[in-house]
Short mmCIF file of N, CA and C in Angstrom, two decimals:
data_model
loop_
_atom_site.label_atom_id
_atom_site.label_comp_id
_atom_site.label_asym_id
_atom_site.label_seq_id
_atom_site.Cartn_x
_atom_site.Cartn_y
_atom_site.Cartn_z
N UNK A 1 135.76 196.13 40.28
CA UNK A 1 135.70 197.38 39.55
C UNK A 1 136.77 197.39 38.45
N UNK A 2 136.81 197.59 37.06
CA UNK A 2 137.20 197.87 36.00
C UNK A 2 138.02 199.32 35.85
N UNK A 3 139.25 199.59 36.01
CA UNK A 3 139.48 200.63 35.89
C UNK A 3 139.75 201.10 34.40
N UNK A 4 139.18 202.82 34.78
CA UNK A 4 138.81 203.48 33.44
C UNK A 4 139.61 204.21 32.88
N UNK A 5 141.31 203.61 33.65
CA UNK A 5 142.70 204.49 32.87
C UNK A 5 143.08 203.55 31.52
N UNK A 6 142.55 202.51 31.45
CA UNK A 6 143.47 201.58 30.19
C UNK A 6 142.47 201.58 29.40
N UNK A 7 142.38 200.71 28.44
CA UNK A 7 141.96 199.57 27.47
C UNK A 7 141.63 197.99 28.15
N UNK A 8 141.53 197.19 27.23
CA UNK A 8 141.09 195.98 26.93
C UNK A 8 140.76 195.26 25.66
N UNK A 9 141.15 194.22 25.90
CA UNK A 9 140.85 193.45 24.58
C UNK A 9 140.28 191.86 25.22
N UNK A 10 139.25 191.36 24.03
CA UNK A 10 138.48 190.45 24.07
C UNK A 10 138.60 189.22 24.90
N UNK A 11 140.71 189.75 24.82
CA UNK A 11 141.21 188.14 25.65
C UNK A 11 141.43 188.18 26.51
N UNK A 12 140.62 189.56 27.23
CA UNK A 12 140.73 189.54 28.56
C UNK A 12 142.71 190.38 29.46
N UNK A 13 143.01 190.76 28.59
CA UNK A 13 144.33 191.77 28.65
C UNK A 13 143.77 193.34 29.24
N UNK A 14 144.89 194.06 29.67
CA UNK A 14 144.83 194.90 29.70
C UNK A 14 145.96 195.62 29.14
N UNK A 15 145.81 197.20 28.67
CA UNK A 15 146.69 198.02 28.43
C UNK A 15 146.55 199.19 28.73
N UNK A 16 147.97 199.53 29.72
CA UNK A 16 147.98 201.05 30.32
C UNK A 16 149.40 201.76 29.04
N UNK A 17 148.66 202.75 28.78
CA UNK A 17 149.70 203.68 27.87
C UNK A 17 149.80 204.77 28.68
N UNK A 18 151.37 204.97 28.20
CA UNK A 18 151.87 206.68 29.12
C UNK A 18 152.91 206.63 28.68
N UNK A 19 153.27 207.99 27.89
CA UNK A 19 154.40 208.62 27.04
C UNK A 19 154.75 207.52 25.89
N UNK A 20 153.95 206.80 24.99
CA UNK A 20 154.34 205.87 24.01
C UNK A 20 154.86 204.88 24.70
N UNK A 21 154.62 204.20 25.78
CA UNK A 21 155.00 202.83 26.72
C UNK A 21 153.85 202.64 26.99
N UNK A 22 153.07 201.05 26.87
CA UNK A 22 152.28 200.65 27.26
C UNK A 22 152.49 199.44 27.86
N UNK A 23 152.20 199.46 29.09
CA UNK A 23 152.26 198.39 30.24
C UNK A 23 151.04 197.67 30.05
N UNK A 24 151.19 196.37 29.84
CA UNK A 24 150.22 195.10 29.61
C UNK A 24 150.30 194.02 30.75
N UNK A 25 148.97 193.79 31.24
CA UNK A 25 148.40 192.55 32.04
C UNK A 25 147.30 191.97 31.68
N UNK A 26 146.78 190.95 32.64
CA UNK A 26 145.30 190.25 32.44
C UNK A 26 144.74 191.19 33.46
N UNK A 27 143.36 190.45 33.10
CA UNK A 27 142.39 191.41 33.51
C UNK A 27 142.19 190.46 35.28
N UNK A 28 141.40 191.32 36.00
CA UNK A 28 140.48 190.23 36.94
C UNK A 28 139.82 189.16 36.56
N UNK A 29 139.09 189.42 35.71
CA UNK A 29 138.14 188.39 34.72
C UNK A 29 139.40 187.15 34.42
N UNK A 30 140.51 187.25 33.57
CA UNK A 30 141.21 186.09 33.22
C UNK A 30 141.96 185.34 34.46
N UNK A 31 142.27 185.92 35.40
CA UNK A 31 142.64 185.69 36.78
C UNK A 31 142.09 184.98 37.33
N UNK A 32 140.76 184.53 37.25
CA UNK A 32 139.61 183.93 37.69
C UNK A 32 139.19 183.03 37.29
N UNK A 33 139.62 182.71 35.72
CA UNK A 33 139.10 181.71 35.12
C UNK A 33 140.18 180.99 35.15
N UNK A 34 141.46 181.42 35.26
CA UNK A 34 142.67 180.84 35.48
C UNK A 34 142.89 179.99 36.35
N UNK A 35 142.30 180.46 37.52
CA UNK A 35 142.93 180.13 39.14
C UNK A 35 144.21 180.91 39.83
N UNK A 36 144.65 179.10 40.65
CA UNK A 36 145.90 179.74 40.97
C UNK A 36 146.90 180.01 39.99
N UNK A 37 147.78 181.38 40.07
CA UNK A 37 148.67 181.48 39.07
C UNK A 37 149.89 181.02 39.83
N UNK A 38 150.47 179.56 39.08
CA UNK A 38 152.31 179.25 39.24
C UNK A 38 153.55 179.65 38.96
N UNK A 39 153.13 180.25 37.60
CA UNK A 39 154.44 180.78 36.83
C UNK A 39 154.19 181.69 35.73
N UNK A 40 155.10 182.71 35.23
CA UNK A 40 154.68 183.52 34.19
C UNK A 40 156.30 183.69 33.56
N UNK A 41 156.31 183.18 32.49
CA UNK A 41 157.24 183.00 31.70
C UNK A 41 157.55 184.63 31.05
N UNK A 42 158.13 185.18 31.40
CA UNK A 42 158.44 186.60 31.05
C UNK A 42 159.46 186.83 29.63
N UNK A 43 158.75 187.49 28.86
CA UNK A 43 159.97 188.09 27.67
C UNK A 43 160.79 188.78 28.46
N UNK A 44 161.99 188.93 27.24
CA UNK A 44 163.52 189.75 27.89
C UNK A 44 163.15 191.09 27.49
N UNK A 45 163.83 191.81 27.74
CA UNK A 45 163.96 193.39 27.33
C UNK A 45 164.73 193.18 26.22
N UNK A 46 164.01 193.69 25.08
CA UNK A 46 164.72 193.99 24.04
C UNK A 46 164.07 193.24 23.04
N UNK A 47 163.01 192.52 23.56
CA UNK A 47 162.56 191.75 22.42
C UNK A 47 161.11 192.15 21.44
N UNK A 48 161.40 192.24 20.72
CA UNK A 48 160.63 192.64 19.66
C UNK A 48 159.08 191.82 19.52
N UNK A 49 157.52 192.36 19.30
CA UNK A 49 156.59 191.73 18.86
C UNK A 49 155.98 192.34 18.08
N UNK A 50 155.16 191.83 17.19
CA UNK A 50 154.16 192.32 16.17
C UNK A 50 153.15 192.15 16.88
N UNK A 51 152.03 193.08 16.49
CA UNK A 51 150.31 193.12 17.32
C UNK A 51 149.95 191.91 17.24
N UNK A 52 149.67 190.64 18.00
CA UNK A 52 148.67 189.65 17.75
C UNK A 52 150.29 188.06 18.60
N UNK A 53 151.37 188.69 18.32
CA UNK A 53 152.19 187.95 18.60
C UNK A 53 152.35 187.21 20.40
N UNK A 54 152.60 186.29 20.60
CA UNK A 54 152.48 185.60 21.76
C UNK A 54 154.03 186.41 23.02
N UNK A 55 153.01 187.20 23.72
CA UNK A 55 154.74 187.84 24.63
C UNK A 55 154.92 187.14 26.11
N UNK A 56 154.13 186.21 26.61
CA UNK A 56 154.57 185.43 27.68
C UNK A 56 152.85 184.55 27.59
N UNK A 57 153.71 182.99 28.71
CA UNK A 57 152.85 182.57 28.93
C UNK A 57 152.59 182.58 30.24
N UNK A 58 151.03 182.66 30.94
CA UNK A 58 150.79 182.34 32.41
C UNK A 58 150.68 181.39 32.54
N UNK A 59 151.11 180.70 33.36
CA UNK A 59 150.62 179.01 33.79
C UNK A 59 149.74 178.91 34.97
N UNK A 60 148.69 178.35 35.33
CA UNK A 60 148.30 178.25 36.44
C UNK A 60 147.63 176.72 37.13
N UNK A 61 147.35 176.52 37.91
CA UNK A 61 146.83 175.07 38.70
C UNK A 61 145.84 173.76 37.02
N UNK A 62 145.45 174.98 36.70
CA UNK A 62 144.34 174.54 35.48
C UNK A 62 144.97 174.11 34.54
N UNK A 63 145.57 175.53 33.97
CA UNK A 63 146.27 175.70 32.43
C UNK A 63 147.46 176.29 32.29
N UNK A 64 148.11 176.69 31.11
CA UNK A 64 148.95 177.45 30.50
C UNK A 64 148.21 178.20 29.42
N UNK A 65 148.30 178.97 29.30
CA UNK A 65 147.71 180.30 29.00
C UNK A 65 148.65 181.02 27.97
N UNK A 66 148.57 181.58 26.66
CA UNK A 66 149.65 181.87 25.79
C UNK A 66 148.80 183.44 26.26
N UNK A 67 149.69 184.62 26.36
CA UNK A 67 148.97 185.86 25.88
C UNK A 67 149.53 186.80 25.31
N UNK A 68 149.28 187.11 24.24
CA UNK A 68 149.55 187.86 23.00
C UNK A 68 149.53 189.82 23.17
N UNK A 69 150.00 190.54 22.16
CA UNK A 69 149.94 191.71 22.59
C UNK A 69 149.17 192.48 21.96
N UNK A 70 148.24 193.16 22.32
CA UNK A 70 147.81 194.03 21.53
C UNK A 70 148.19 195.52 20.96
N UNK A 71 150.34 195.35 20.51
CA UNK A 71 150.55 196.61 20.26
C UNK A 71 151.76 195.76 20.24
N UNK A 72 152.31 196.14 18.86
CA UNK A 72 153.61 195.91 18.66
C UNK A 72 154.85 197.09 19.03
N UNK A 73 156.05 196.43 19.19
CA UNK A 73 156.79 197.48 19.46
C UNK A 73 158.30 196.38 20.26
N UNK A 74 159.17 196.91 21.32
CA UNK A 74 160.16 196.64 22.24
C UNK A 74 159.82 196.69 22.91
N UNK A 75 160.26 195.61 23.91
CA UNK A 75 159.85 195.35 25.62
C UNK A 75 161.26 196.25 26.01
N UNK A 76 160.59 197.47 27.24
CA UNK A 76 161.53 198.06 27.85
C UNK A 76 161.62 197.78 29.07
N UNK A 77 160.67 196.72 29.50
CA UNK A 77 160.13 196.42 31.08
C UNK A 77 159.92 195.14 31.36
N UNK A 78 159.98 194.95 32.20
CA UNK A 78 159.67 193.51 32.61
C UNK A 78 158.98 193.57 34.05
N UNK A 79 157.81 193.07 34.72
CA UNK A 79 157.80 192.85 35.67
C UNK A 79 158.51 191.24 36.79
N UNK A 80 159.77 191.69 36.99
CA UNK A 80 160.67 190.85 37.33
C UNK A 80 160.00 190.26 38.87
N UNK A 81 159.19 190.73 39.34
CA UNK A 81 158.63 190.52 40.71
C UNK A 81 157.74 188.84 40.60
N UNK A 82 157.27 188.66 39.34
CA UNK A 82 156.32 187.47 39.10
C UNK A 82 157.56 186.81 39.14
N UNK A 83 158.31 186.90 38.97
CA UNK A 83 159.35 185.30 38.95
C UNK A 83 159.11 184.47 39.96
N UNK A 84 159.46 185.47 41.22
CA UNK A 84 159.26 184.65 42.55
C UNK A 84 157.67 185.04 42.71
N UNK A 85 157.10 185.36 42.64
CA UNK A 85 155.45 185.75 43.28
C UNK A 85 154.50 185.98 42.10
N UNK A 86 154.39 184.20 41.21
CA UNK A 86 153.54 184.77 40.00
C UNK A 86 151.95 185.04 40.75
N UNK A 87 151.83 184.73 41.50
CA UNK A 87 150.30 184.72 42.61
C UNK A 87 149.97 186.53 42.92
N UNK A 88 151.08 187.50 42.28
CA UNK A 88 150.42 188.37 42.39
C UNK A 88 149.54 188.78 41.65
N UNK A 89 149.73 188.22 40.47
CA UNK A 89 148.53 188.32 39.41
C UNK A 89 147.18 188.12 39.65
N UNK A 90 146.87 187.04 40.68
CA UNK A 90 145.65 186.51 40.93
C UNK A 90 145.44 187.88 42.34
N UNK A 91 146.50 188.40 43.26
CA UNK A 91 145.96 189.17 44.62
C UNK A 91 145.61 190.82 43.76
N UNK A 92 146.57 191.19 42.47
CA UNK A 92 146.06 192.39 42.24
C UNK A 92 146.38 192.59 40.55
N UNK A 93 145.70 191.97 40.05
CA UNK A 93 146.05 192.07 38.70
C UNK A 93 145.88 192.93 37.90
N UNK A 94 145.42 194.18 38.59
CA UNK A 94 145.52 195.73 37.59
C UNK A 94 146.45 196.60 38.57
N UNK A 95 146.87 195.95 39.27
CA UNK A 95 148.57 196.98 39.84
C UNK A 95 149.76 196.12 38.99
N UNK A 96 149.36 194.88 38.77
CA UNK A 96 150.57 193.90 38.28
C UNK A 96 150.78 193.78 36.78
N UNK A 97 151.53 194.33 36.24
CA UNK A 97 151.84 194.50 34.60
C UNK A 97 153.01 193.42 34.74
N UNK A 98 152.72 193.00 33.35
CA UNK A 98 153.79 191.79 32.81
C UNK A 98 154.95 192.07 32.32
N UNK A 99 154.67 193.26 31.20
CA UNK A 99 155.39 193.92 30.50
C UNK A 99 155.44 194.85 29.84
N UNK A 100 156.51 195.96 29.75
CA UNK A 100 156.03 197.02 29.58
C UNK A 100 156.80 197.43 28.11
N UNK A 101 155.97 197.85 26.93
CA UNK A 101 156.42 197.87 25.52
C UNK A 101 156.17 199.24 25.16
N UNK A 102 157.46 199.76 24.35
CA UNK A 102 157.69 200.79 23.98
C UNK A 102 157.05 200.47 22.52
N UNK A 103 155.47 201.42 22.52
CA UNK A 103 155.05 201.36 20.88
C UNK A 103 155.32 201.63 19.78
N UNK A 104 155.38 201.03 18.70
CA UNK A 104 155.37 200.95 17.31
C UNK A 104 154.59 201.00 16.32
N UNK A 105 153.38 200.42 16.87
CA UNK A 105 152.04 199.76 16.14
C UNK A 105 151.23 199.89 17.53
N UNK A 106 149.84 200.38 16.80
CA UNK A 106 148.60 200.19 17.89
C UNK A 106 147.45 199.61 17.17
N UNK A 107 146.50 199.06 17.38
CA UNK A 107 145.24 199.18 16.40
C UNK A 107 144.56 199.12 17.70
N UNK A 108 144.08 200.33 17.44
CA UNK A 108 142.79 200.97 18.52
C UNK A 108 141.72 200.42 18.17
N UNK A 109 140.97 200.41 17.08
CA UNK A 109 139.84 199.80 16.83
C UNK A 109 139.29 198.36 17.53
N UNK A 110 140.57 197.65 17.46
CA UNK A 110 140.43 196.47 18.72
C UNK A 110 140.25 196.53 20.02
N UNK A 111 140.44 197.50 20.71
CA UNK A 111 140.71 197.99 22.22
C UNK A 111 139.20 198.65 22.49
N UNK A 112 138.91 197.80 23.51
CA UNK A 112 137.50 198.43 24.41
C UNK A 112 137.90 199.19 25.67
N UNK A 113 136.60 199.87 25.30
CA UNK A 113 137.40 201.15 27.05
C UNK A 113 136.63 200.17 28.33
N UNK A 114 137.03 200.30 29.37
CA UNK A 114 136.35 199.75 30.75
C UNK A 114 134.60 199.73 30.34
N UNK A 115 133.87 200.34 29.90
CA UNK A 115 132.58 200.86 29.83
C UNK A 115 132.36 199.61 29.11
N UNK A 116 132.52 199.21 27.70
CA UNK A 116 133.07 198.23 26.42
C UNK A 116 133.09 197.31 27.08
N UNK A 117 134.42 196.72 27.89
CA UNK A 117 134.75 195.41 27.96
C UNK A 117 133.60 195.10 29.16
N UNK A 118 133.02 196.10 29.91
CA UNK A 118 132.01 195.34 30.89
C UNK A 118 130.97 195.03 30.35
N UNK A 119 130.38 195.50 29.56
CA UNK A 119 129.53 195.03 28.52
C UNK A 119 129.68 193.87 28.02
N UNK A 120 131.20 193.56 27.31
CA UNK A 120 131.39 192.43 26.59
C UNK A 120 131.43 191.40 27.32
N UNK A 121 131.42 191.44 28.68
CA UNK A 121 131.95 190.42 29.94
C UNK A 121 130.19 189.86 30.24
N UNK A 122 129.66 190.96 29.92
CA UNK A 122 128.29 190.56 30.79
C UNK A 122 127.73 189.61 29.23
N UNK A 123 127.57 189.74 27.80
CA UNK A 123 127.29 189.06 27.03
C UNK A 123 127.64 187.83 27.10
#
């Protein structure tokens, strides 16, 4: 099930916004095509991205995985828990945010609602 509090984008991301902070993960869908997840290279707090810019990579059994943001701004968050347990990504990957960015820049027009990206999943 796709939950219908965030967004999405094409690459399979998610984004939860609340009070101008938007908390970003992968979806189920990228979790899957991934595999097992080993490691997730986490930005620091404080670090700055532009929309489209690379803010951590996932690594998993398969690949390494670059994933980018769809919303520029400051990382005020980190999910520090993947360091030791990047495998939570793969047990619940819409409770598990990567990182959480205080916005600057959005482009909505890119962002599909749950309804959208299941559509785009089934094409």
């Amino acid at each position: 099930m796709i939950p219908n509090d965030r967004k999405y984008t094409r690459e399979h991301d998610w984004i939860l916004i609340e009070n101008g902070i938007a908390k970003l993960g992968i979806t189920d869908h990228a979790q899957k095509e991934l595999g097992d997840i080993v490691y997730v290279e986490l930005p620091e707090v404080d670090d700055e991205f532009a929309i489209g810019d690379t803010y951590t990579t996932v690594e998993s059994v398969k690949a390494a995985s670059p994933v980018c943001t769809p919303v520029a701004g400051r990382v005020v968050e980190i999910n520090s828990a993947l360091d030791d347990e990047p495998e939570l990504l793969n047990e619940a990957p819409y409770e598990q945010f990567i990182a959480a960015i205080e916005v600057s820049e959005i482009n909505d027009a890119e962002l599909l609602t749950a309804e959208e990206y299941e559509k785009f999943l089934a094409e």
